[in-house]
Coordinates of C-alpha atoms (C1' of nucleotides) in Angstrom, one line a residue:
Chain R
X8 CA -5.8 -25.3 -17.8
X9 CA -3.7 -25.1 -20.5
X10 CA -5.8 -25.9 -24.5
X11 CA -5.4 -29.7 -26.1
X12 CA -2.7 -28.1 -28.3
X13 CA -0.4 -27.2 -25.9
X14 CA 0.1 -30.8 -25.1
X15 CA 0.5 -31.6 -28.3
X16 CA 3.8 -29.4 -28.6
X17 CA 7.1 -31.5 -28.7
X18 CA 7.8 -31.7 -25.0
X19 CA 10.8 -29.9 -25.5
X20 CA 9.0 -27.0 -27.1
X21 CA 6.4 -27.0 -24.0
X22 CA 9.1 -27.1 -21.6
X23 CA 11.2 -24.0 -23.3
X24 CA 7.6 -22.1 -23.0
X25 CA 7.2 -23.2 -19.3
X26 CA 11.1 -21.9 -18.0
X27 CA 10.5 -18.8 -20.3
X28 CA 7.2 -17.9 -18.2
X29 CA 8.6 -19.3 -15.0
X30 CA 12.1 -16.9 -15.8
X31 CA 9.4 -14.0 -16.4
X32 CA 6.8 -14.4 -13.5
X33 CA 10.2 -14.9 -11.1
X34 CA 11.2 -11.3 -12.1
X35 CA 8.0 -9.9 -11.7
X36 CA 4.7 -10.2 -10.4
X37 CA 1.9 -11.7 -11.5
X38 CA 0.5 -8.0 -12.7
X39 CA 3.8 -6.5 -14.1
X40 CA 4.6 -10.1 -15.7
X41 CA 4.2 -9.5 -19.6
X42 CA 2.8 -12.0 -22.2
X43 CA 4.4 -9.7 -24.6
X44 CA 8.3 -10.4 -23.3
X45 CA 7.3 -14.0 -23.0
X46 CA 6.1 -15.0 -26.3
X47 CA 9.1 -12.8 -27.0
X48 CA 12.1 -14.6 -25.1
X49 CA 10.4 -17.9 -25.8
X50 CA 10.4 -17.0 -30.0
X51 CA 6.9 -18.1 -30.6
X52 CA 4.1 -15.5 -32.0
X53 CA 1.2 -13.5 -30.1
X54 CA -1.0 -15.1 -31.4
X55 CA 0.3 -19.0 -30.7
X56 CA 0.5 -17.9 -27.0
X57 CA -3.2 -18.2 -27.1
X58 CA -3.7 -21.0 -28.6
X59 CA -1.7 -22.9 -26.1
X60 CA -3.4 -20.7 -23.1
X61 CA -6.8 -19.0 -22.2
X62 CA -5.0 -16.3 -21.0
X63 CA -2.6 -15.3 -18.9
X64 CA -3.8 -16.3 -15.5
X65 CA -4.3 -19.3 -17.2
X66 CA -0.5 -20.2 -17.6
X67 CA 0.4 -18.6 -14.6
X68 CA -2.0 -21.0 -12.2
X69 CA -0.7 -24.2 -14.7
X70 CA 2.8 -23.1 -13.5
X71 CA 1.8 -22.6 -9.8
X72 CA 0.0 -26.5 -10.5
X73 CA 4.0 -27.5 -11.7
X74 CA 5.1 -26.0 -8.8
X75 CA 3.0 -27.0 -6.3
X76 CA 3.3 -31.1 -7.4
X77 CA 7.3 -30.1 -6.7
X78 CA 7.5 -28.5 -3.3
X79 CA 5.1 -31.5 -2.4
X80 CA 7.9 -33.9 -3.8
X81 CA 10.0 -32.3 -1.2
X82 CA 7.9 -32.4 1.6
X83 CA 6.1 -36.0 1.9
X84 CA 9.2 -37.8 2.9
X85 CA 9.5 -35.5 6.1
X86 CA 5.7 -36.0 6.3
X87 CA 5.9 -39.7 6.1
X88 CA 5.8 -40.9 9.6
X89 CA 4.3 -37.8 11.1
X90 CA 3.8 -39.8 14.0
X91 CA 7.5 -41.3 14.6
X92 CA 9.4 -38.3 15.3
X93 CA 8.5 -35.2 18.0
X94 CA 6.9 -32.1 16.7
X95 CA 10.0 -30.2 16.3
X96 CA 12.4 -32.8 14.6
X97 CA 8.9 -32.9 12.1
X98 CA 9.1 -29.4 11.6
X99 CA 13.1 -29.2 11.3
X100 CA 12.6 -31.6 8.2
X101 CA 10.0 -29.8 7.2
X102 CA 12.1 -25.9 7.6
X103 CA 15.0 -27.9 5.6
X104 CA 12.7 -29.6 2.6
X105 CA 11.5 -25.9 1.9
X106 CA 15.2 -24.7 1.9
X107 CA 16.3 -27.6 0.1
X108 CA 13.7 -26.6 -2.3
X109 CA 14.0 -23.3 -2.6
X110 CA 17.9 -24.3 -3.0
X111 CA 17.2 -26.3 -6.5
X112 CA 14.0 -24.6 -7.5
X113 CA 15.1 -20.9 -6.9
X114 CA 13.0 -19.4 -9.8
X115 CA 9.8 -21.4 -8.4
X116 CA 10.8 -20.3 -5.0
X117 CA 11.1 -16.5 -6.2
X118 CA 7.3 -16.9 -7.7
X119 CA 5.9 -18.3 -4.4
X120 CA 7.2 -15.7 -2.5
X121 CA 6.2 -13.0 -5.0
X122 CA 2.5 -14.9 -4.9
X123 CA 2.3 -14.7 -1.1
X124 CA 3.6 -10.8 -1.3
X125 CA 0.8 -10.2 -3.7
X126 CA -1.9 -11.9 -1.9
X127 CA -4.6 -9.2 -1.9
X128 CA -4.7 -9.3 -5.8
X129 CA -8.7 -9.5 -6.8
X130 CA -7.7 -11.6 -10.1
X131 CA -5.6 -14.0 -8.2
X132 CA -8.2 -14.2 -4.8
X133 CA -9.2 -17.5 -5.7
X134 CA -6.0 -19.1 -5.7
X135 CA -5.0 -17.5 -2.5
X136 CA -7.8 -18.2 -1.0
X137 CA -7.5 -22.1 -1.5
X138 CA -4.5 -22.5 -0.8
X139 CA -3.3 -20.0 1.5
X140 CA -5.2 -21.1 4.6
X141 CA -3.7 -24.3 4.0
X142 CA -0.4 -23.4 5.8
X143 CA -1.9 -22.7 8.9
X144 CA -4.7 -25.6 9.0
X145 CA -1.4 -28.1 8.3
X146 CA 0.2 -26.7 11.3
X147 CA -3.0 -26.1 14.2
X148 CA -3.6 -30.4 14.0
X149 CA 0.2 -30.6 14.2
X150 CA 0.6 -28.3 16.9
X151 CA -2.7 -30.0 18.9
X152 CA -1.5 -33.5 18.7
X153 CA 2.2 -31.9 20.1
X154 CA 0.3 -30.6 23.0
X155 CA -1.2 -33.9 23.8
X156 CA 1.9 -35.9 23.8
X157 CA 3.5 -33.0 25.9
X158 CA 5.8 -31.7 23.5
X159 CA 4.5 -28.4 23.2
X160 CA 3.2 -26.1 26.2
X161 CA -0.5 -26.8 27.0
X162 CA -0.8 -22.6 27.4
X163 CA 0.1 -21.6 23.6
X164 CA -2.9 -19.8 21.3
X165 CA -2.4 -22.6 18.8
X166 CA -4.8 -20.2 15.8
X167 CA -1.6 -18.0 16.3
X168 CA 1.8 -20.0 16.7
X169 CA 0.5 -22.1 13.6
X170 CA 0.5 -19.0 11.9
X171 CA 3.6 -17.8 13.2
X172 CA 5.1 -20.9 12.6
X173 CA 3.7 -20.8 8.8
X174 CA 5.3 -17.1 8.5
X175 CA 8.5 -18.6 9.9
X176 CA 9.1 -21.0 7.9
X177 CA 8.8 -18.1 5.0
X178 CA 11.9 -16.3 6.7
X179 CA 14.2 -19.6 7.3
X180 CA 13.9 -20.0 3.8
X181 CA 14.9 -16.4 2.5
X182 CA 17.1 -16.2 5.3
X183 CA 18.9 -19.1 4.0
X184 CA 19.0 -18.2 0.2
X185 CA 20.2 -14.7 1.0
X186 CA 22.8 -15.3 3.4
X187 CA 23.9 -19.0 3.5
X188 CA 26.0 -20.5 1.1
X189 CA 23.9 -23.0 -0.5
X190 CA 26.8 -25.5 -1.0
X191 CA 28.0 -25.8 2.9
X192 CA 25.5 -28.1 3.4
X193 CA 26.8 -28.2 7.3
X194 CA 26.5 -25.0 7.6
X195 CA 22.5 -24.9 7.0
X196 CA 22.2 -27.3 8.9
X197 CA 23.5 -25.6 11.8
X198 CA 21.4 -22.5 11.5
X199 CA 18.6 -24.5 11.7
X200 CA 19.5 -26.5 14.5
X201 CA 19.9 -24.0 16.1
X202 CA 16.8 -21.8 15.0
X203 CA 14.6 -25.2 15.8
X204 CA 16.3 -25.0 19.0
X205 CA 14.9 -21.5 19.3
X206 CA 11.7 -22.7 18.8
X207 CA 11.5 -25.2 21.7
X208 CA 13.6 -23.2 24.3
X209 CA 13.8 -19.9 23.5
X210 CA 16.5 -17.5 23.0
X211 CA 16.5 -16.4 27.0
X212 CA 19.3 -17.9 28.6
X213 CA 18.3 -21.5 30.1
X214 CA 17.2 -22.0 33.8
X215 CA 19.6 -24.0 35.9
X216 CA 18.2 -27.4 35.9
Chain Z
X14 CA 11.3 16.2 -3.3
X15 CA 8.0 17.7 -4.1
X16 CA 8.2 21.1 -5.6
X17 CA 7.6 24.8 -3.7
X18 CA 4.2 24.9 -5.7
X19 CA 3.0 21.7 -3.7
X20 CA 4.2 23.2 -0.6
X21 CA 2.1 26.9 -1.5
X22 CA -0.9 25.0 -1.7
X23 CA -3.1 25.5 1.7
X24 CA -2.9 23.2 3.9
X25 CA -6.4 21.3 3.4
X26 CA -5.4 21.0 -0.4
X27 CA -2.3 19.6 0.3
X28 CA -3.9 17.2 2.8
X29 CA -6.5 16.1 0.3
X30 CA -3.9 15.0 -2.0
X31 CA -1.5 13.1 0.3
X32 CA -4.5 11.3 1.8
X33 CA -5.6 10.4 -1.8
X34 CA -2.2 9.5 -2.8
X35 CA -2.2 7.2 0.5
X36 CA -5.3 5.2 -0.4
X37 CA -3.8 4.6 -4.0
X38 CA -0.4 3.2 -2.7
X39 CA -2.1 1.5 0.3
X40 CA -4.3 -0.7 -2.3
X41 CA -2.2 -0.9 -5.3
X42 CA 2.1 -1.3 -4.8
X43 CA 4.1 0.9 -6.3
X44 CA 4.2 -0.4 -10.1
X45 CA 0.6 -0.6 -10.4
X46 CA -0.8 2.8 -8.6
X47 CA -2.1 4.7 -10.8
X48 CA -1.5 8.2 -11.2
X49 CA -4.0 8.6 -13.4
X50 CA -6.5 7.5 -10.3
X51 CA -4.3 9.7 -7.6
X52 CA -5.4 13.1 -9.8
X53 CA -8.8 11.9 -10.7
X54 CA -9.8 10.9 -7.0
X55 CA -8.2 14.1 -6.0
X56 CA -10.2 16.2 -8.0
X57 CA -7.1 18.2 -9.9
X58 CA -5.9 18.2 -13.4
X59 CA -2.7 15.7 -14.3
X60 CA -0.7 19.1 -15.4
X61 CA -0.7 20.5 -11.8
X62 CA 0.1 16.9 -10.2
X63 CA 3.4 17.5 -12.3
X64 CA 3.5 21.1 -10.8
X65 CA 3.6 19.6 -7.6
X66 CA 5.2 16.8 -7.7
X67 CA 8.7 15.5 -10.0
X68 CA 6.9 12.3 -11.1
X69 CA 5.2 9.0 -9.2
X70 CA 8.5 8.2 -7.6
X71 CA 8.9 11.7 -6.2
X72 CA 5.6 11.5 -4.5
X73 CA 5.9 7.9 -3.5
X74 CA 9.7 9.1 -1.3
X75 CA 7.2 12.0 0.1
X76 CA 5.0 9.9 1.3
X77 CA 7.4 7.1 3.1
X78 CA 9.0 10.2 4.2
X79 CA 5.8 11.3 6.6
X80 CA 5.4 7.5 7.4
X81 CA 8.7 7.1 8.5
X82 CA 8.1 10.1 10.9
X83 CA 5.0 8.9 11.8
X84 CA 6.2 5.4 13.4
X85 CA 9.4 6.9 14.6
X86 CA 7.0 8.7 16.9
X87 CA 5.7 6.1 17.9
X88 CA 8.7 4.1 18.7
X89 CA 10.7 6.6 20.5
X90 CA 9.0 6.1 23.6
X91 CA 9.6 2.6 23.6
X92 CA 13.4 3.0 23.1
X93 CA 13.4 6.0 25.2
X94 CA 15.8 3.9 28.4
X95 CA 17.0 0.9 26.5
X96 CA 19.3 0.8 29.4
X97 CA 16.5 0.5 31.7
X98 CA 15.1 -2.2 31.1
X99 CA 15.8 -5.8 30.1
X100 CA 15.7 -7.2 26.5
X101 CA 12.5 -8.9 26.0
X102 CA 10.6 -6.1 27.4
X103 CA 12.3 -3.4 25.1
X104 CA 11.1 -5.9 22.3
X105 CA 7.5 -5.7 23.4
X106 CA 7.3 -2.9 24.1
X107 CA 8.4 -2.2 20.2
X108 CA 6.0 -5.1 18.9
X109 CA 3.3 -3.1 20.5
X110 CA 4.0 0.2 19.1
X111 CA 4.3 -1.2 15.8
X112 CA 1.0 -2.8 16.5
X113 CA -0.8 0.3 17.3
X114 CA 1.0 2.1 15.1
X115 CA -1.1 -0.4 12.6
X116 CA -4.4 0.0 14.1
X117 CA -3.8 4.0 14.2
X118 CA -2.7 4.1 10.9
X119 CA -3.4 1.0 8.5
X120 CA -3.0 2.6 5.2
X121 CA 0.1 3.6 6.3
X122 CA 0.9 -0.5 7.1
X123 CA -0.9 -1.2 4.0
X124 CA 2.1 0.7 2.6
X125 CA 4.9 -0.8 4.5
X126 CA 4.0 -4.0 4.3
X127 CA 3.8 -3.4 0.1
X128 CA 7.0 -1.8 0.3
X129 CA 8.5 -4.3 1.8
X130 CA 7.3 -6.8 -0.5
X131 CA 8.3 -5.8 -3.5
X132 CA 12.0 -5.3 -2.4
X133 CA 13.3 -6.0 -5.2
X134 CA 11.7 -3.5 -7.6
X135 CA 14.4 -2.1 -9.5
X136 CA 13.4 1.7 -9.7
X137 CA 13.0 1.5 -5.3
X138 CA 15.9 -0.3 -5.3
X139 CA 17.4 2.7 -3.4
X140 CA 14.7 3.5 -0.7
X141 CA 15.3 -0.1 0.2
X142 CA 18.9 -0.4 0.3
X143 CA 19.1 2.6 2.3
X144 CA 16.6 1.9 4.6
X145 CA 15.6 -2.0 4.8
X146 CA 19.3 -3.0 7.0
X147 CA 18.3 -0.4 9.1
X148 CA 15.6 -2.9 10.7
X149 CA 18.5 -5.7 11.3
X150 CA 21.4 -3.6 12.0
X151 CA 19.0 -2.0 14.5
X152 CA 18.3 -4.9 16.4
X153 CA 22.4 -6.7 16.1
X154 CA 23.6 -3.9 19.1
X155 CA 20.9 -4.5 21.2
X156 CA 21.1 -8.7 20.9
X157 CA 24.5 -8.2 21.5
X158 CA 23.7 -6.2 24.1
X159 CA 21.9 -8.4 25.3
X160 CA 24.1 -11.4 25.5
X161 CA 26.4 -9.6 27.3
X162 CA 23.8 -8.6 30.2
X163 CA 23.3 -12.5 30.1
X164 CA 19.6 -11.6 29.3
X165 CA 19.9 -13.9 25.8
X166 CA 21.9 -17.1 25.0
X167 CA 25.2 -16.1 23.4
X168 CA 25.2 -18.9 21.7
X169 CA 23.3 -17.6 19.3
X170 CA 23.7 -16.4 15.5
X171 CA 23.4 -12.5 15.8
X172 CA 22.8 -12.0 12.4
X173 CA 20.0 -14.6 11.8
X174 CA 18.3 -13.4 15.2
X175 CA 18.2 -10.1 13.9
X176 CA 17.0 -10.5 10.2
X177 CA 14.4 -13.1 12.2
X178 CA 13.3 -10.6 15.1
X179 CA 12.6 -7.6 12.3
X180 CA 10.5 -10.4 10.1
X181 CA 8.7 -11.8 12.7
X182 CA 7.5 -8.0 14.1
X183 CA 6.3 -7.9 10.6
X184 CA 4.1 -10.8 10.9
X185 CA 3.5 -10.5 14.8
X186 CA 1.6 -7.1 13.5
X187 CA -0.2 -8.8 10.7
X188 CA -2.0 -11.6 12.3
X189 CA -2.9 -9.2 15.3
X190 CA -4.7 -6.6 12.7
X191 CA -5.9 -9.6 10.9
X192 CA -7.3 -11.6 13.7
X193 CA -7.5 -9.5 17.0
X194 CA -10.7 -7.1 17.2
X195 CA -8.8 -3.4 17.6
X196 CA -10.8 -2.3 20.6
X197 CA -10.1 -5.3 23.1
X198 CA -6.4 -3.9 24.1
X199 CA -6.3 -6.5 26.5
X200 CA -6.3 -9.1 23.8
X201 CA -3.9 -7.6 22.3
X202 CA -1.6 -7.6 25.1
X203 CA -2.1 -11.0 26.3
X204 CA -1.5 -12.4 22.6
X205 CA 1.5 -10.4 22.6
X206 CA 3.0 -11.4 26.0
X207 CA 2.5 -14.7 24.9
X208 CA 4.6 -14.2 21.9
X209 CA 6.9 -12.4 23.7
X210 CA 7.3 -15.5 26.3
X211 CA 8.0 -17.7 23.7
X212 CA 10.8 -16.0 22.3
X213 CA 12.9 -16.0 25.7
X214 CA 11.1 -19.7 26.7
X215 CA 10.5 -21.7 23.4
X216 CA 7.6 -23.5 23.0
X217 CA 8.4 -26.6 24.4
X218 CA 7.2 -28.3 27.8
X219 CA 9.7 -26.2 30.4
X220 CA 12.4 -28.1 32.3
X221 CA 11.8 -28.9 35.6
X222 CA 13.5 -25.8 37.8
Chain C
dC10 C1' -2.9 -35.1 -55.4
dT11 C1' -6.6 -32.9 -52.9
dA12 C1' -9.3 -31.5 -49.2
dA13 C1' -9.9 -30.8 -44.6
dA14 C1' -8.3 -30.1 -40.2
dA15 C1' -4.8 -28.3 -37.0
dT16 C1' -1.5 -24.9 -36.0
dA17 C1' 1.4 -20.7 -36.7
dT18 C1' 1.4 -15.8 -37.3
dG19 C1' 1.7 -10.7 -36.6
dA20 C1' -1.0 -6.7 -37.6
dC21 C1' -4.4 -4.8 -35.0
dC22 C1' -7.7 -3.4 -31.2
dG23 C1' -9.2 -0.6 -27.2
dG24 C1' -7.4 0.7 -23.0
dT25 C1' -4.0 2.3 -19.7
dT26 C1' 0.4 4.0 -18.3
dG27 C1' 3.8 8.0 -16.8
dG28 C1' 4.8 12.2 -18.5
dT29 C1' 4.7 16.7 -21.5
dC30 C1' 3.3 21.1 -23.1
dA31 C1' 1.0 25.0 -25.1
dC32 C1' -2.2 27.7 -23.3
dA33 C1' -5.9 29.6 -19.9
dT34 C1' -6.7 31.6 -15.6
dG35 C1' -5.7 33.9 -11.5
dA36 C1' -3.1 36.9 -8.4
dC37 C1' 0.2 40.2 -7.2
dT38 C1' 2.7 44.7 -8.6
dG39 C1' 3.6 49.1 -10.5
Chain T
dC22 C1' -5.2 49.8 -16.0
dA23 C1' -1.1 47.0 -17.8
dG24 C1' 2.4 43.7 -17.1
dT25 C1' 4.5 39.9 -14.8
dC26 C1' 4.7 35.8 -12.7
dA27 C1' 2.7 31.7 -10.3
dT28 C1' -0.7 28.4 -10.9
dG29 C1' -4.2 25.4 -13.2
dT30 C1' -5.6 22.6 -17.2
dG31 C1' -6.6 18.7 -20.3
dA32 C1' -5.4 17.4 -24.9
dC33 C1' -1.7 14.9 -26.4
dC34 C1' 2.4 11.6 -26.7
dA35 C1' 4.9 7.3 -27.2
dA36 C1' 5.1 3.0 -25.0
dC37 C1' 3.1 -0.8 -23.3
dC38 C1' -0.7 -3.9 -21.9
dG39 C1' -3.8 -8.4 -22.6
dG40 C1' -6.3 -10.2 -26.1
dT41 C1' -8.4 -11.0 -31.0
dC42 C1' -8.7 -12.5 -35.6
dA43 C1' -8.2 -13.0 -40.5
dT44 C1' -5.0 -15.2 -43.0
dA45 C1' -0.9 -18.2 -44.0
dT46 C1' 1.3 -22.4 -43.3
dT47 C1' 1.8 -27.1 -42.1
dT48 C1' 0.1 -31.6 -41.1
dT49 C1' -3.0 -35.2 -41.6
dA50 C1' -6.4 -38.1 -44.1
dG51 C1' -8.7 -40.1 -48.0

DNA sequence: CTAAAATATGACCGGTTGGTCACATGACTG
DNA sequence: CAGTCATGTGACCAACCGGTCATATTTTAG
């Protein structure tokens, strides 16, 4: 956690600081990311960096706090009545909040995916470690309580599809950023319609009914 | 390139090296390994590393070089009659040489998998470009293909399909070295037929036939 | 106006990086 | 034996790293 005087910047100061780090830790990961070039681009000394931060892991997991309270601002209103809608319209809200996000938060969606790519980092383990899991426990209850209403087929390795699912979701996302227009709205919407629809049926052709 | 000297060396020498060289780029990516570490694991001085080799990079390019060999061999069986047999099956049968190809080699994964995550490393930018569309613009003909065997849906988006087949043999591979003991092949199959399954079924309930 | 407390600063530290180079050692050749 | 050429070597280089600290500046309080 960031030191007292930090928060006693001028917000707008604080904020400068936080895009300046967020600009450097989307171009590189956490190891390569340099205090130096931020304290740089961000026109403040050496030496105030630390007395804002510990260190650098410091503002680094501060940031990943920011960005976590986002993504969650984008997520809770597809989570709000899990129990209203069938498992896959859940998760097709759920696929398109994470787009959305990674849409108007591309720099915070650049350091996620750099985070997950650098999982196996000693100095970062702890963070990884609780959060990381928490992609696949979300989906297993999901996926359990689909199986019971008889959404989902009763013969699925539910350890596995959750984290397939979790991975997935990963893939929509770049998918999206790196190929789709982000202002054809329709567009997205159709690919992932259509990938949802992947999900439930397949891409085999379809039995005659 | 590495340079004729490299090449002199005997063989176990050589060997020693590479295998060195592997464990550093299989446990640090490409910015971070050391080559500092590679010469001082190795045994030899830092002079004759540059007698053998251009610089990191030039190493680094050797190295995917004998990887790339390595899986092709294990892939060209599986892609031997592509004519012979229908899509999904072609498809598992590649999922499951990429998964041995794992267990047989998993610094050489290590590796990939690194590579693959930091894409967007400027100095690589090159090894990527020229060899990451190779995975999707592999996999387009054969969709394609596919569709017009009436083996897949054609109404689906080629190019998504393809980016999302390559990604998800990515993680298809991780969660079985991950989470499947190595030895029980069996397991491995079964999970994997399973997966397989749900790409041409879905995972929702069947339609009544 | 003064004293104390908070904040800003950049030179500096030890360590590591990829890469170089003058020189030592060894092996082949006449 | 002498001479030539390939190979081996580690001290050395400039650049950069994360982090420290004595000192200068500013803000606050009495």
């Amino acid at each position: 956690m960031p030191k007292e005087t930090f928060f006693n910047l001028p917000a707008e100061k604080r904020d400068a600081i936080c895009e300046t780090a967020v600009t450097e830790f989307a171009a590189h990961p956490y190891e390569q990311a340099s205090v130096n070039r931020i304290v740089a681009q961000a026109g403040i000394a050496k030496g105030s960096f630390y007395q804002y931060f510990e260190n650098k892991k410091d503002l680094f997991l501060y940031l990943l706090q920011i960005m976590g309270k986002a993504k969650l601002d984008y997520l809770t209103p597809a989570l709000q009545n899990p129990a209203q809608h069938d498992f896959f319209t859940l998760l097709r809200d759920m696929y398109r909040a994470g787009i959305q996000f990674a849409i108007d938060y591309p720099l915070y969606a650049e350091i996620g995916k750099k985070l997950l790519a650098s999982k196996d980092d000693p100095i970062l383990a702890d963070v990884i470690e609780a959060n990381m899991p928490a992609a696949q426990n979300f989906f297993a209850p999901l996926l359990l309580q689909a199986i019971s209403r008889g959404e989902v087929r009763a013969d699925i390795d539910v350890a596995m599809f959750s984290y397939m699912i979790a991975a997935m979701h990963t893939h929509v996302v770049e998918y999206h950023i790196d190929h789709i227009d982000p202002t054809y709205d329709e567009t997205m919407m159709a690919t992932l319609n259509q990938f949802i629809d992947f999900l439930q049926h397949g891409m085999g052709v379809e039995n005659e009914t």
